[in-house]
Amino acid sequence: MNLLITGGAGFIGSNFIRHILNKYPGYKIINLDKLTYAGNLSNLRDIENNPRYGFVRGDICDRKLVNFLVSKRPDAILNFAAETHVDRSILAPQDFIKTDILGTHTLLEAAKKYRTDIFIQISTDEVYGSILNGSFVEESPLRPNSPYSASKAGADLMVRAYQKTFAVPTLITRSSNNFGPFQYPEKLIPLFITNLLEDKKVPVYGDGEQVRDWVYVLDNCSGIDYVLHNGQIGEIYNISGNTEKTNLDITKIILTHLGKNESYIEYVKDRPGHDRRYSLSFDKLYNLGWRPRYDFSEAMVKTIQWYKENPDWWQKIKSGEYLEYYREQYGK
Ligand code: NAD
Ligand code: TYD
């Protein structure tokens, strides 16, 4: 298969590209990525010279460029590109509306025009909002609470509309919170690991009792791969690792692994509109035959170890050095 992957220089996209190239010796990938602050080509250093991989720097909102790439008739488009950080969406929602909604629409238009066979939208459990008891299923109503999740929900609805109205062959995956190597250190787990490695405190929002449903990034990748090959057009599939933890649980696990005590916890002001609990049922994908493979505790140890062994990767980001490098290489 020839795949057009957008946002492949980010956390999940780069893990997915590596997963596909390793698993399928015949597959080729074009990665279209704007290289925002979150896109980092060093996430793909080990495969940048692979003859089955090509990189294009560009924006999914750029209709001409998107049309050009889609006119080459990739077998599938997988849209990972997005603005993804809830806290940033509270500060600057317009970037989220532009990339997450309008960018997705630009891709859908191209998929319609060139009759792409498979269009997979990479979405999130956050579109369902917060749930105090029970778990979200694919038919649960969309009740997003942040500008990030509202933008992702807008994109999901546009994907649905293009399938229903224009018969664009779409699928949507909605995963829970991912963790693993190459995650930008503004998100909970990599921020806390790297702060502690720098002997800094970790900022827990509010009371820290919010619950997230965690999935190791390679399980999400295998889930998306499974949907690509076995999913039914028009369907939505939740992907989760079946591991719910409070933010304080996660914090204490990281503190213990790094030999720190609870004096490193700093309780800070809560995030506005903070979702209390996410919980996702993935029975639909399970019934189709997919299983998560990674044990949460082992995956956490692997993840902490990865950040310990790769200080160069995150120190460049945290110091701002790599942004300066990209500005020099590519302009703003
Ligand atoms: P990320 O922020 O690490 O990476 C996003 C990538 O998209 C970056 O490489 C960035 O340069 C690129 N990008 C941003 N705007 C672009 C544009 N206009 N055109 C082209 N490229 C652009 O994000 P991630 O954590 O890897 O998330 C990937 C996808 O998975 C997103 O759609 C996100 O909503 C979804 N998701 C993430 C999680 C999670 O826990 N990280 C959970 C569920 C769903
Ligand atoms: P985050 O990694 O930003 O993912 P999301 O908001 O998409 O779930 O945050 C995960 C949880 O951790 C969320 O409840 C907010 C909380 N959090 C903190 O308590 N402190 C922090 O510094 C960050 C970044 C997140």
mmCIF file of C-alpha atoms and ligand atoms in Angstrom:
data_model
loop_
_atom_site.group_PDB
_atom_site.id
_atom_site.type_symbol
_atom_site.label_atom_id
_atom_site.label_comp_id
_atom_site.label_asym_id
_atom_site.label_seq_id
_atom_site.Cartn_x
_atom_site.Cartn_y
_atom_site.Cartn_z
ATOM 1 C CA MET A 1 0.000 0.000 0.000
ATOM 2 C CA ASN A 2 1.018 3.622 -0.511
ATOM 3 C CA LEU A 3 -0.021 5.772 2.436
ATOM 4 C CA LEU A 4 -0.295 9.537 2.763
ATOM 5 C CA ILE A 5 0.194 10.317 6.437
ATOM 6 C CA THR A 6 -0.298 13.832 7.772
ATOM 7 C CA GLY A 7 1.266 15.025 11.023
ATOM 8 C CA GLY A 8 3.787 12.190 10.893
ATOM 9 C CA ALA A 9 6.535 14.228 12.558
ATOM 10 C CA GLY A 10 4.548 14.384 15.801
ATOM 11 C CA PHE A 11 4.325 11.892 18.640
ATOM 12 C CA ILE A 12 1.786 9.306 17.461
ATOM 13 C CA GLY A 13 2.357 9.837 13.723
ATOM 14 C CA SER A 14 6.111 9.155 13.975
ATOM 15 C CA ASN A 15 5.525 5.999 16.034
ATOM 16 C CA PHE A 16 2.915 4.911 13.476
ATOM 17 C CA ILE A 17 5.224 5.468 10.484
ATOM 18 C CA ARG A 18 7.953 3.384 12.147
ATOM 19 C CA HIS A 19 5.405 0.678 13.000
ATOM 20 C CA ILE A 20 4.147 0.464 9.389
ATOM 21 C CA LEU A 21 7.580 0.504 7.721
ATOM 22 C CA ASN A 22 8.822 -2.256 10.060
ATOM 23 C CA LYS A 23 5.737 -4.421 9.758
ATOM 24 C CA TYR A 24 4.986 -4.176 6.028
ATOM 25 C CA PRO A 25 8.093 -4.451 3.815
ATOM 26 C CA GLY A 26 6.122 -3.461 0.682
ATOM 27 C CA TYR A 27 4.434 -0.318 2.031
ATOM 28 C CA LYS A 28 5.479 3.210 1.096
ATOM 29 C CA ILE A 29 4.734 6.371 3.056
ATOM 30 C CA ILE A 30 4.616 10.078 2.271
ATOM 31 C CA ASN A 31 4.573 12.192 5.428
ATOM 32 C CA LEU A 32 3.030 15.663 5.062
ATOM 33 C CA ASP A 33 3.815 17.774 8.106
ATOM 34 C CA LYS A 34 3.920 21.516 8.724
ATOM 35 C CA LEU A 35 6.554 21.153 11.469
ATOM 36 C CA THR A 36 4.805 23.288 14.028
ATOM 37 C CA TYR A 37 6.417 23.520 17.459
ATOM 38 C CA ALA A 38 5.219 19.912 17.997
ATOM 39 C CA GLY A 39 6.631 18.456 14.768
ATOM 40 C CA ASN A 40 10.181 17.213 15.053
ATOM 41 C CA LEU A 41 12.100 15.435 12.310
ATOM 42 C CA SER A 42 14.457 13.907 14.856
ATOM 43 C CA ASN A 43 11.489 11.666 15.808
ATOM 44 C CA LEU A 44 12.143 9.960 12.442
ATOM 45 C CA ARG A 45 15.951 10.109 12.252
ATOM 46 C CA ASP A 46 16.305 6.301 12.038
ATOM 47 C CA ILE A 47 14.074 6.061 8.946
ATOM 48 C CA GLU A 48 14.684 9.334 7.111
ATOM 49 C CA ASN A 49 16.843 7.565 4.495
ATOM 50 C CA ASN A 50 14.500 4.622 4.048
ATOM 51 C CA PRO A 51 13.690 4.492 0.301
ATOM 52 C CA ARG A 52 10.064 3.694 1.153
ATOM 53 C CA TYR A 53 9.662 6.950 3.099
ATOM 54 C CA GLY A 54 9.370 10.548 1.875
ATOM 55 C CA PHE A 55 8.841 13.802 3.737
ATOM 56 C CA VAL A 56 6.988 16.894 2.493
ATOM 57 C CA ARG A 57 6.944 20.003 4.619
ATOM 58 C CA GLY A 58 3.539 21.645 4.254
ATOM 59 C CA ASP A 59 0.190 22.547 5.738
ATOM 60 C CA ILE A 60 -2.947 20.398 5.488
ATOM 61 C CA CYS A 61 -4.828 23.696 4.934
ATOM 62 C CA ASP A 62 -2.834 24.272 1.700
ATOM 63 C CA ARG A 63 -5.373 23.158 -0.904
ATOM 64 C CA LYS A 64 -2.962 23.183 -3.833
ATOM 65 C CA LEU A 65 -0.339 21.087 -2.091
ATOM 66 C CA VAL A 66 -2.918 18.695 -0.622
ATOM 67 C CA ASN A 67 -4.565 18.249 -4.045
ATOM 68 C CA PHE A 68 -1.190 17.565 -5.613
ATOM 69 C CA LEU A 69 -0.315 14.850 -3.083
ATOM 70 C CA VAL A 70 -3.773 13.249 -3.160
ATOM 71 C CA SER A 71 -3.808 13.322 -6.988
ATOM 72 C CA LYS A 72 -0.919 10.800 -6.820
ATOM 73 C CA ARG A 73 -3.598 8.324 -5.655
ATOM 74 C CA PRO A 74 -2.301 7.021 -2.324
ATOM 75 C CA ASP A 75 -4.244 3.901 -1.276
ATOM 76 C CA ALA A 76 -5.149 5.595 1.989
ATOM 77 C CA ILE A 77 -4.903 8.938 3.749
ATOM 78 C CA LEU A 78 -4.398 8.909 7.525
ATOM 79 C CA ASN A 79 -4.888 12.320 9.134
ATOM 80 C CA PHE A 80 -2.857 12.636 12.333
ATOM 81 C CA ALA A 81 -2.124 16.357 11.810
ATOM 82 C CA ALA A 82 -3.643 18.547 14.486
ATOM 83 C CA GLU A 83 -3.055 21.086 17.170
ATOM 84 C CA THR A 84 -3.285 18.817 20.198
ATOM 85 C CA HIS A 85 -2.628 20.464 23.533
ATOM 86 C CA VAL A 86 -5.694 21.414 25.598
ATOM 87 C CA ASP A 87 -3.892 24.162 27.551
ATOM 88 C CA ARG A 88 -2.756 25.845 24.321
ATOM 89 C CA SER A 89 -6.310 25.604 22.953
ATOM 90 C CA ILE A 90 -7.502 27.614 25.939
ATOM 91 C CA LEU A 91 -4.943 30.316 25.152
ATOM 92 C CA ALA A 92 -5.232 30.337 21.321
ATOM 93 C CA PRO A 93 -8.307 28.470 19.995
ATOM 94 C CA GLN A 94 -8.030 29.841 16.434
ATOM 95 C CA ASP A 95 -5.042 27.629 15.522
ATOM 96 C CA PHE A 96 -7.108 24.612 16.529
ATOM 97 C CA ILE A 97 -10.128 25.625 14.478
ATOM 98 C CA LYS A 98 -7.902 26.227 11.470
ATOM 99 C CA THR A 99 -5.852 23.036 11.451
ATOM 100 C CA ASP A 100 -8.203 20.582 13.130
ATOM 101 C CA ILE A 101 -11.397 21.583 11.312
ATOM 102 C CA LEU A 102 -10.427 23.480 8.151
ATOM 103 C CA GLY A 103 -7.346 21.311 7.521
ATOM 104 C CA THR A 104 -9.422 18.138 7.819
ATOM 105 C CA HIS A 105 -11.962 19.664 5.451
ATOM 106 C CA THR A 106 -9.216 20.413 2.895
ATOM 107 C CA LEU A 107 -8.121 16.769 3.023
ATOM 108 C CA LEU A 108 -11.711 15.532 2.700
ATOM 109 C CA GLU A 109 -12.277 17.728 -0.358
ATOM 110 C CA ALA A 110 -9.173 16.254 -1.987
ATOM 111 C CA ALA A 111 -10.238 12.704 -1.061
ATOM 112 C CA LYS A 112 -13.606 13.399 -2.683
ATOM 113 C CA LYS A 113 -12.076 14.921 -5.794
ATOM 114 C CA TYR A 114 -9.547 12.138 -6.410
ATOM 115 C CA ARG A 115 -11.745 9.300 -5.111
ATOM 116 C CA THR A 116 -9.371 8.115 -2.400
ATOM 117 C CA ASP A 117 -10.213 4.564 -1.308
ATOM 118 C CA ILE A 118 -9.675 4.973 2.445
ATOM 119 C CA PHE A 119 -9.629 8.098 4.613
ATOM 120 C CA ILE A 120 -8.848 7.581 8.292
ATOM 121 C CA GLN A 121 -9.386 10.435 10.726
ATOM 122 C CA ILE A 122 -7.309 10.084 13.893
ATOM 123 C CA SER A 123 -9.554 11.413 16.637
ATOM 124 C CA THR A 124 -9.766 11.371 20.401
ATOM 125 C CA ASP A 125 -11.975 10.225 23.272
ATOM 126 C CA GLU A 126 -12.080 13.890 24.341
ATOM 127 C CA VAL A 127 -14.839 14.554 21.772
ATOM 128 C CA TYR A 128 -17.251 12.684 24.082
ATOM 129 C CA GLY A 129 -16.528 15.025 27.018
ATOM 130 C CA SER A 130 -16.342 13.846 30.603
ATOM 131 C CA ILE A 131 -18.077 10.803 32.154
ATOM 132 C CA LEU A 132 -18.358 10.131 35.898
ATOM 133 C CA ASN A 133 -19.691 6.549 35.702
ATOM 134 C CA GLY A 134 -19.490 3.933 32.957
ATOM 135 C CA SER A 135 -17.602 4.265 29.667
ATOM 136 C CA PHE A 136 -18.129 5.970 26.335
ATOM 137 C CA VAL A 137 -19.100 3.867 23.324
ATOM 138 C CA GLU A 138 -18.921 4.966 19.692
ATOM 139 C CA GLU A 139 -22.593 6.016 19.739
ATOM 140 C CA SER A 140 -22.190 8.256 22.794
ATOM 141 C CA PRO A 141 -23.134 11.878 22.112
ATOM 142 C CA LEU A 142 -20.344 14.354 21.402
ATOM 143 C CA ARG A 143 -20.052 16.829 24.286
ATOM 144 C CA PRO A 144 -16.604 18.390 23.970
ATOM 145 C CA ASN A 145 -15.582 20.827 26.698
ATOM 146 C CA SER A 146 -12.348 22.444 25.475
ATOM 147 C CA PRO A 147 -11.559 24.329 22.266
ATOM 148 C CA TYR A 148 -9.261 21.393 21.387
ATOM 149 C CA SER A 149 -11.936 18.729 21.789
ATOM 150 C CA ALA A 150 -14.570 20.959 20.150
ATOM 151 C CA SER A 151 -12.289 21.335 17.106
ATOM 152 C CA LYS A 152 -11.677 17.580 16.949
ATOM 153 C CA ALA A 153 -15.441 16.969 17.263
ATOM 154 C CA GLY A 154 -16.030 19.465 14.433
ATOM 155 C CA ALA A 155 -13.595 17.517 12.284
ATOM 156 C CA ASP A 156 -15.262 14.187 13.153
ATOM 157 C CA LEU A 157 -18.659 15.578 12.150
ATOM 158 C CA MET A 158 -17.266 16.871 8.862
ATOM 159 C CA VAL A 159 -15.771 13.410 8.203
ATOM 160 C CA ARG A 160 -19.180 11.881 8.876
ATOM 161 C CA ALA A 161 -20.874 14.397 6.584
ATOM 162 C CA TYR A 162 -18.454 13.676 3.717
ATOM 163 C CA GLN A 163 -19.121 9.967 4.091
ATOM 164 C CA LYS A 164 -22.898 10.361 4.195
ATOM 165 C CA THR A 165 -23.224 13.115 1.573
ATOM 166 C CA PHE A 166 -20.422 12.374 -0.882
ATOM 167 C CA ALA A 167 -19.644 8.694 -0.132
ATOM 168 C CA VAL A 168 -16.039 9.488 0.759
ATOM 169 C CA PRO A 169 -14.879 6.171 2.293
ATOM 170 C CA THR A 170 -14.010 7.332 5.796
ATOM 171 C CA LEU A 171 -13.213 5.701 9.122
ATOM 172 C CA ILE A 172 -12.564 7.364 12.474
ATOM 173 C CA THR A 173 -10.436 6.114 15.358
ATOM 174 C CA ARG A 174 -10.899 7.660 18.792
ATOM 175 C CA SER A 175 -8.193 6.760 21.231
ATOM 176 C CA SER A 176 -7.707 7.546 24.862
ATOM 177 C CA ASN A 177 -4.611 9.351 26.251
ATOM 178 C CA ASN A 178 -1.395 8.001 24.696
ATOM 179 C CA PHE A 179 2.019 7.795 26.345
ATOM 180 C CA GLY A 180 5.405 6.574 25.146
ATOM 181 C CA PRO A 181 8.603 7.706 23.408
ATOM 182 C CA PHE A 182 8.730 10.998 21.428
ATOM 183 C CA GLN A 183 5.795 12.660 23.229
ATOM 184 C CA TYR A 184 6.275 16.417 23.422
ATOM 185 C CA PRO A 185 7.167 17.341 27.011
ATOM 186 C CA GLU A 186 4.160 19.617 27.544
ATOM 187 C CA LYS A 187 1.825 16.659 28.131
ATOM 188 C CA LEU A 188 1.421 15.165 31.616
ATOM 189 C CA ILE A 189 3.672 12.087 31.498
ATOM 190 C CA PRO A 190 6.708 13.420 29.566
ATOM 191 C CA LEU A 191 6.512 16.793 31.360
ATOM 192 C CA PHE A 192 6.576 15.140 34.759
ATOM 193 C CA ILE A 193 9.337 12.655 33.868
ATOM 194 C CA THR A 194 11.593 15.330 32.389
ATOM 195 C CA ASN A 195 10.920 17.844 35.196
ATOM 196 C CA LEU A 196 11.945 15.236 37.760
ATOM 197 C CA LEU A 197 15.026 14.290 35.735
ATOM 198 C CA GLU A 198 15.929 17.997 35.942
ATOM 199 C CA ASP A 199 15.196 17.908 39.683
ATOM 200 C CA LYS A 200 12.220 20.283 39.230
ATOM 201 C CA LYS A 201 8.761 20.045 40.796
ATOM 202 C CA VAL A 202 5.706 18.741 38.912
ATOM 203 C CA PRO A 203 2.562 20.944 38.571
ATOM 204 C CA VAL A 204 -0.575 18.943 39.430
ATOM 205 C CA TYR A 205 -3.744 20.786 38.369
ATOM 206 C CA GLY A 206 -6.484 21.122 41.021
ATOM 207 C CA ASP A 207 -6.801 18.119 43.325
ATOM 208 C CA GLY A 208 -5.142 15.674 40.887
ATOM 209 C CA GLU A 209 -8.099 13.280 41.134
ATOM 210 C CA GLN A 210 -9.033 13.607 37.436
ATOM 211 C CA VAL A 211 -9.067 10.231 35.691
ATOM 212 C CA ARG A 212 -7.537 9.459 32.297
ATOM 213 C CA ASP A 213 -7.730 6.148 30.383
ATOM 214 C CA TRP A 214 -4.156 5.418 29.243
ATOM 215 C CA VAL A 215 -2.944 3.537 26.176
ATOM 216 C CA TYR A 216 0.679 2.866 25.214
ATOM 217 C CA VAL A 217 1.344 4.576 21.889
ATOM 218 C CA LEU A 218 2.357 1.330 20.130
ATOM 219 C CA ASP A 219 -1.003 -0.194 21.067
ATOM 220 C CA ASN A 220 -2.764 2.799 19.508
ATOM 221 C CA CYS A 221 -0.586 2.318 16.399
ATOM 222 C CA SER A 222 -1.526 -1.352 16.135
ATOM 223 C CA GLY A 223 -5.191 -0.388 16.638
ATOM 224 C CA ILE A 224 -5.068 2.151 13.800
ATOM 225 C CA ASP A 225 -3.239 -0.419 11.637
ATOM 226 C CA TYR A 226 -6.017 -2.919 12.462
ATOM 227 C CA VAL A 227 -8.709 -0.421 11.478
ATOM 228 C CA LEU A 228 -6.864 0.369 8.236
ATOM 229 C CA HIS A 229 -6.896 -3.307 7.253
ATOM 230 C CA ASN A 230 -10.096 -4.594 8.867
ATOM 231 C CA GLY A 231 -12.344 -1.634 9.614
ATOM 232 C CA GLN A 232 -15.674 -1.143 7.932
ATOM 233 C CA ILE A 233 -16.078 2.038 5.909
ATOM 234 C CA GLY A 234 -18.244 4.627 7.659
ATOM 235 C CA GLU A 235 -17.519 3.236 11.116
ATOM 236 C CA ILE A 236 -15.943 4.748 14.229
ATOM 237 C CA TYR A 237 -13.619 2.689 16.469
ATOM 238 C CA ASN A 238 -12.561 3.533 20.030
ATOM 239 C CA ILE A 239 -9.027 2.473 21.013
ATOM 240 C CA SER A 240 -7.968 2.202 24.643
ATOM 241 C CA GLY A 241 -5.515 0.348 26.846
ATOM 242 C CA ASN A 242 -8.148 -0.309 29.487
ATOM 243 C CA THR A 243 -6.122 1.397 32.221
ATOM 244 C CA GLU A 244 -7.766 4.186 34.179
ATOM 245 C CA LYS A 245 -5.583 6.178 36.559
ATOM 246 C CA THR A 246 -5.930 9.451 38.406
ATOM 247 C CA ASN A 247 -3.324 12.096 37.646
ATOM 248 C CA LEU A 248 -2.038 11.622 41.196
ATOM 249 C CA ASP A 249 -1.659 7.847 40.581
ATOM 250 C CA ILE A 250 0.439 8.633 37.501
ATOM 251 C CA THR A 251 2.451 11.260 39.388
ATOM 252 C CA LYS A 252 3.251 8.853 42.223
ATOM 253 C CA ILE A 253 4.301 6.085 39.805
ATOM 254 C CA ILE A 254 6.755 8.465 38.112
ATOM 255 C CA LEU A 255 8.036 9.829 41.458
ATOM 256 C CA THR A 256 8.694 6.304 42.720
ATOM 257 C CA HIS A 257 10.524 5.206 39.558
ATOM 258 C CA LEU A 258 12.724 8.264 39.686
ATOM 259 C CA GLY A 259 13.441 7.934 43.416
ATOM 260 C CA LYS A 260 11.706 11.202 44.389
ATOM 261 C CA ASN A 261 9.274 11.893 47.243
ATOM 262 C CA GLU A 262 5.962 13.749 47.274
ATOM 263 C CA SER A 263 7.592 17.062 48.203
ATOM 264 C CA TYR A 264 8.176 17.360 44.422
ATOM 265 C CA ILE A 265 4.422 17.721 43.858
ATOM 266 C CA GLU A 266 3.211 21.288 43.436
ATOM 267 C CA TYR A 267 -0.566 21.692 43.436
ATOM 268 C CA VAL A 268 -1.424 24.514 41.035
ATOM 269 C CA LYS A 269 -4.606 26.249 39.853
ATOM 270 C CA ASP A 270 -6.962 23.939 37.989
ATOM 271 C CA ARG A 271 -7.359 24.033 34.187
ATOM 272 C CA PRO A 272 -10.609 25.848 33.210
ATOM 273 C CA GLY A 273 -13.303 23.418 32.042
ATOM 274 C CA HIS A 274 -11.117 20.511 33.183
ATOM 275 C CA ASP A 275 -12.715 17.173 32.239
ATOM 276 C CA ARG A 276 -13.033 15.036 35.369
ATOM 277 C CA ARG A 277 -12.916 11.554 33.893
ATOM 278 C CA TYR A 278 -12.387 9.857 30.535
ATOM 279 C CA SER A 279 -13.319 6.208 30.138
ATOM 280 C CA LEU A 280 -13.560 4.388 26.845
ATOM 281 C CA SER A 281 -15.085 1.071 25.846
ATOM 282 C CA PHE A 282 -13.226 -0.561 22.957
ATOM 283 C CA ASP A 283 -15.546 -3.587 22.730
ATOM 284 C CA LYS A 284 -16.287 -2.823 19.075
ATOM 285 C CA LEU A 285 -12.648 -3.124 17.985
ATOM 286 C CA TYR A 286 -12.145 -6.051 20.396
ATOM 287 C CA ASN A 287 -15.032 -7.888 18.742
ATOM 288 C CA LEU A 288 -13.412 -7.211 15.373
ATOM 289 C CA GLY A 289 -10.309 -9.037 16.684
ATOM 290 C CA TRP A 290 -7.901 -6.324 17.937
ATOM 291 C CA ARG A 291 -6.190 -6.595 21.347
ATOM 292 C CA PRO A 292 -3.892 -4.150 23.174
ATOM 293 C CA ARG A 293 -0.581 -5.955 23.861
ATOM 294 C CA TYR A 294 1.297 -3.815 26.336
ATOM 295 C CA ASP A 295 0.997 -4.093 30.101
ATOM 296 C CA PHE A 296 0.568 -0.574 31.531
ATOM 297 C CA SER A 297 3.241 -0.857 34.273
ATOM 298 C CA GLU A 298 5.839 -2.328 31.915
ATOM 299 C CA ALA A 299 5.079 0.304 29.277
ATOM 300 C CA MET A 300 5.469 3.065 31.889
ATOM 301 C CA VAL A 301 8.885 1.682 32.880
ATOM 302 C CA LYS A 302 9.918 1.537 29.196
ATOM 303 C CA THR A 303 8.710 5.113 28.717
ATOM 304 C CA ILE A 304 10.537 6.497 31.771
ATOM 305 C CA GLN A 305 13.659 4.631 30.636
ATOM 306 C CA TRP A 306 13.386 6.151 27.143
ATOM 307 C CA TYR A 307 13.334 9.724 28.506
ATOM 308 C CA LYS A 308 16.256 8.856 30.815
ATOM 309 C CA GLU A 309 18.263 7.540 27.860
ATOM 310 C CA ASN A 310 17.386 10.362 25.449
ATOM 311 C CA PRO A 311 18.050 13.630 27.308
ATOM 312 C CA ASP A 312 19.311 15.196 24.084
ATOM 313 C CA TRP A 313 15.886 14.837 22.469
ATOM 314 C CA TRP A 314 13.875 16.558 25.230
ATOM 315 C CA GLN A 315 16.512 18.985 26.492
ATOM 316 C CA LYS A 316 16.674 20.594 23.036
ATOM 317 C CA ILE A 317 12.892 21.049 23.094
ATOM 318 C CA LYS A 318 12.723 22.345 26.642
ATOM 319 C CA SER A 319 15.554 24.819 26.102
ATOM 320 C CA GLY A 320 13.953 26.132 22.882
ATOM 321 C CA GLU A 321 17.133 25.185 20.976
ATOM 322 C CA TYR A 322 15.360 22.995 18.446
ATOM 323 C CA LEU A 323 12.814 25.677 17.543
ATOM 324 C CA GLU A 324 15.677 28.011 16.724
ATOM 325 C CA TYR A 325 17.169 25.239 14.561
ATOM 326 C CA TYR A 326 13.918 24.818 12.596
ATOM 327 C CA ARG A 327 13.536 28.552 12.102
ATOM 328 C CA GLU A 328 17.037 28.628 10.634
ATOM 329 C CA GLN A 329 16.350 25.594 8.413
ATOM 330 C CA TYR A 330 12.874 26.376 7.249
ATOM 331 C CA GLY A 331 11.965 29.940 8.189
ATOM 332 C CA LYS A 332 9.108 30.412 10.647
HETATM 333 P P1 NAD B 1 1.484 16.077 18.214
HETATM 334 O O1 NAD B 1 1.070 17.431 18.699
HETATM 335 O O2 NAD B 1 2.638 15.385 18.842
HETATM 336 O O3 NAD B 1 1.790 16.138 16.629
HETATM 337 C C1 NAD B 1 0.976 16.824 15.734
HETATM 338 C C2 NAD B 1 1.715 16.873 14.401
HETATM 339 O O4 NAD B 1 0.882 17.535 13.454
HETATM 340 C C3 NAD B 1 3.028 17.667 14.460
HETATM 341 O O5 NAD B 1 4.053 16.967 13.778
HETATM 342 C C4 NAD B 1 2.697 18.975 13.747
HETATM 343 O O6 NAD B 1 3.821 19.576 13.116
HETATM 344 C C5 NAD B 1 1.660 18.498 12.739
HETATM 345 N N1 NAD B 1 0.774 19.583 12.295
HETATM 346 C C6 NAD B 1 0.104 20.475 13.071
HETATM 347 N N2 NAD B 1 -0.605 21.324 12.301
HETATM 348 C C7 NAD B 1 -0.403 20.942 11.015
HETATM 349 C C8 NAD B 1 -0.882 21.413 9.758
HETATM 350 N N3 NAD B 1 -1.711 22.471 9.680
HETATM 351 N N4 NAD B 1 -0.489 20.779 8.644
HETATM 352 C C9 NAD B 1 0.371 19.721 8.695
HETATM 353 N N5 NAD B 1 0.877 19.248 9.844
HETATM 354 C C10 NAD B 1 0.475 19.842 11.003
HETATM 355 O O7 NAD B 1 0.155 15.202 18.296
HETATM 356 P P2 NAD B 1 -0.043 13.654 18.662
HETATM 357 O O8 NAD B 1 -0.117 13.517 20.119
HETATM 358 O O9 NAD B 1 0.920 12.837 17.878
HETATM 359 O O10 NAD B 1 -1.516 13.444 18.088
HETATM 360 C C11 NAD B 1 -1.724 12.994 16.745
HETATM 361 C C12 NAD B 1 -3.218 12.859 16.509
HETATM 362 O O11 NAD B 1 -3.781 11.957 17.455
HETATM 363 C C13 NAD B 1 -3.971 14.188 16.665
HETATM 364 O O12 NAD B 1 -4.945 14.269 15.669
HETATM 365 C C14 NAD B 1 -4.620 14.078 18.043
HETATM 366 O O13 NAD B 1 -5.810 14.820 18.119
HETATM 367 C C15 NAD B 1 -4.853 12.583 18.133
HETATM 368 N N6 NAD B 1 -4.877 12.028 19.502
HETATM 369 C C16 NAD B 1 -3.821 12.218 20.347
HETATM 370 C C17 NAD B 1 -3.850 11.655 21.615
HETATM 371 C C18 NAD B 1 -2.692 11.797 22.577
HETATM 372 O O14 NAD B 1 -2.805 11.350 23.719
HETATM 373 N N7 NAD B 1 -1.563 12.351 22.192
HETATM 374 C C19 NAD B 1 -4.963 10.902 22.027
HETATM 375 C C20 NAD B 1 -6.024 10.741 21.128
HETATM 376 C C21 NAD B 1 -5.964 11.290 19.865
HETATM 377 P P1 TYD B 2 -2.604 16.257 29.114
HETATM 378 O O1 TYD B 2 -1.372 15.420 29.038
HETATM 379 O O2 TYD B 2 -2.510 17.713 28.777
HETATM 380 O O3 TYD B 2 -3.709 15.519 28.251
HETATM 381 P P2 TYD B 2 -5.316 15.823 28.136
HETATM 382 O O4 TYD B 2 -5.608 17.129 28.761
HETATM 383 O O5 TYD B 2 -5.493 15.851 26.659
HETATM 384 O O6 TYD B 2 -5.983 14.674 28.823
HETATM 385 O O7 TYD B 2 -3.168 16.164 30.600
HETATM 386 C C1 TYD B 2 -3.498 14.909 31.182
HETATM 387 C C2 TYD B 2 -4.079 15.207 32.555
HETATM 388 O O8 TYD B 2 -3.053 15.744 33.386
HETATM 389 C C3 TYD B 2 -5.185 16.258 32.534
HETATM 390 O O9 TYD B 2 -6.164 15.894 33.506
HETATM 391 C C4 TYD B 2 -4.491 17.534 32.950
HETATM 392 C C5 TYD B 2 -3.405 17.033 33.888
HETATM 393 N N1 TYD B 2 -2.166 17.842 33.906
HETATM 394 C C6 TYD B 2 -1.643 18.301 35.119
HETATM 395 O O10 TYD B 2 -2.208 18.056 36.213
HETATM 396 N N2 TYD B 2 -0.491 19.046 35.097
HETATM 397 C C7 TYD B 2 0.146 19.354 33.933
HETATM 398 O O11 TYD B 2 1.184 20.064 33.966
HETATM 399 C C8 TYD B 2 -0.396 18.856 32.691
HETATM 400 C C9 TYD B 2 0.281 19.160 31.378
HETATM 401 C C10 TYD B 2 -1.545 18.089 32.730
#
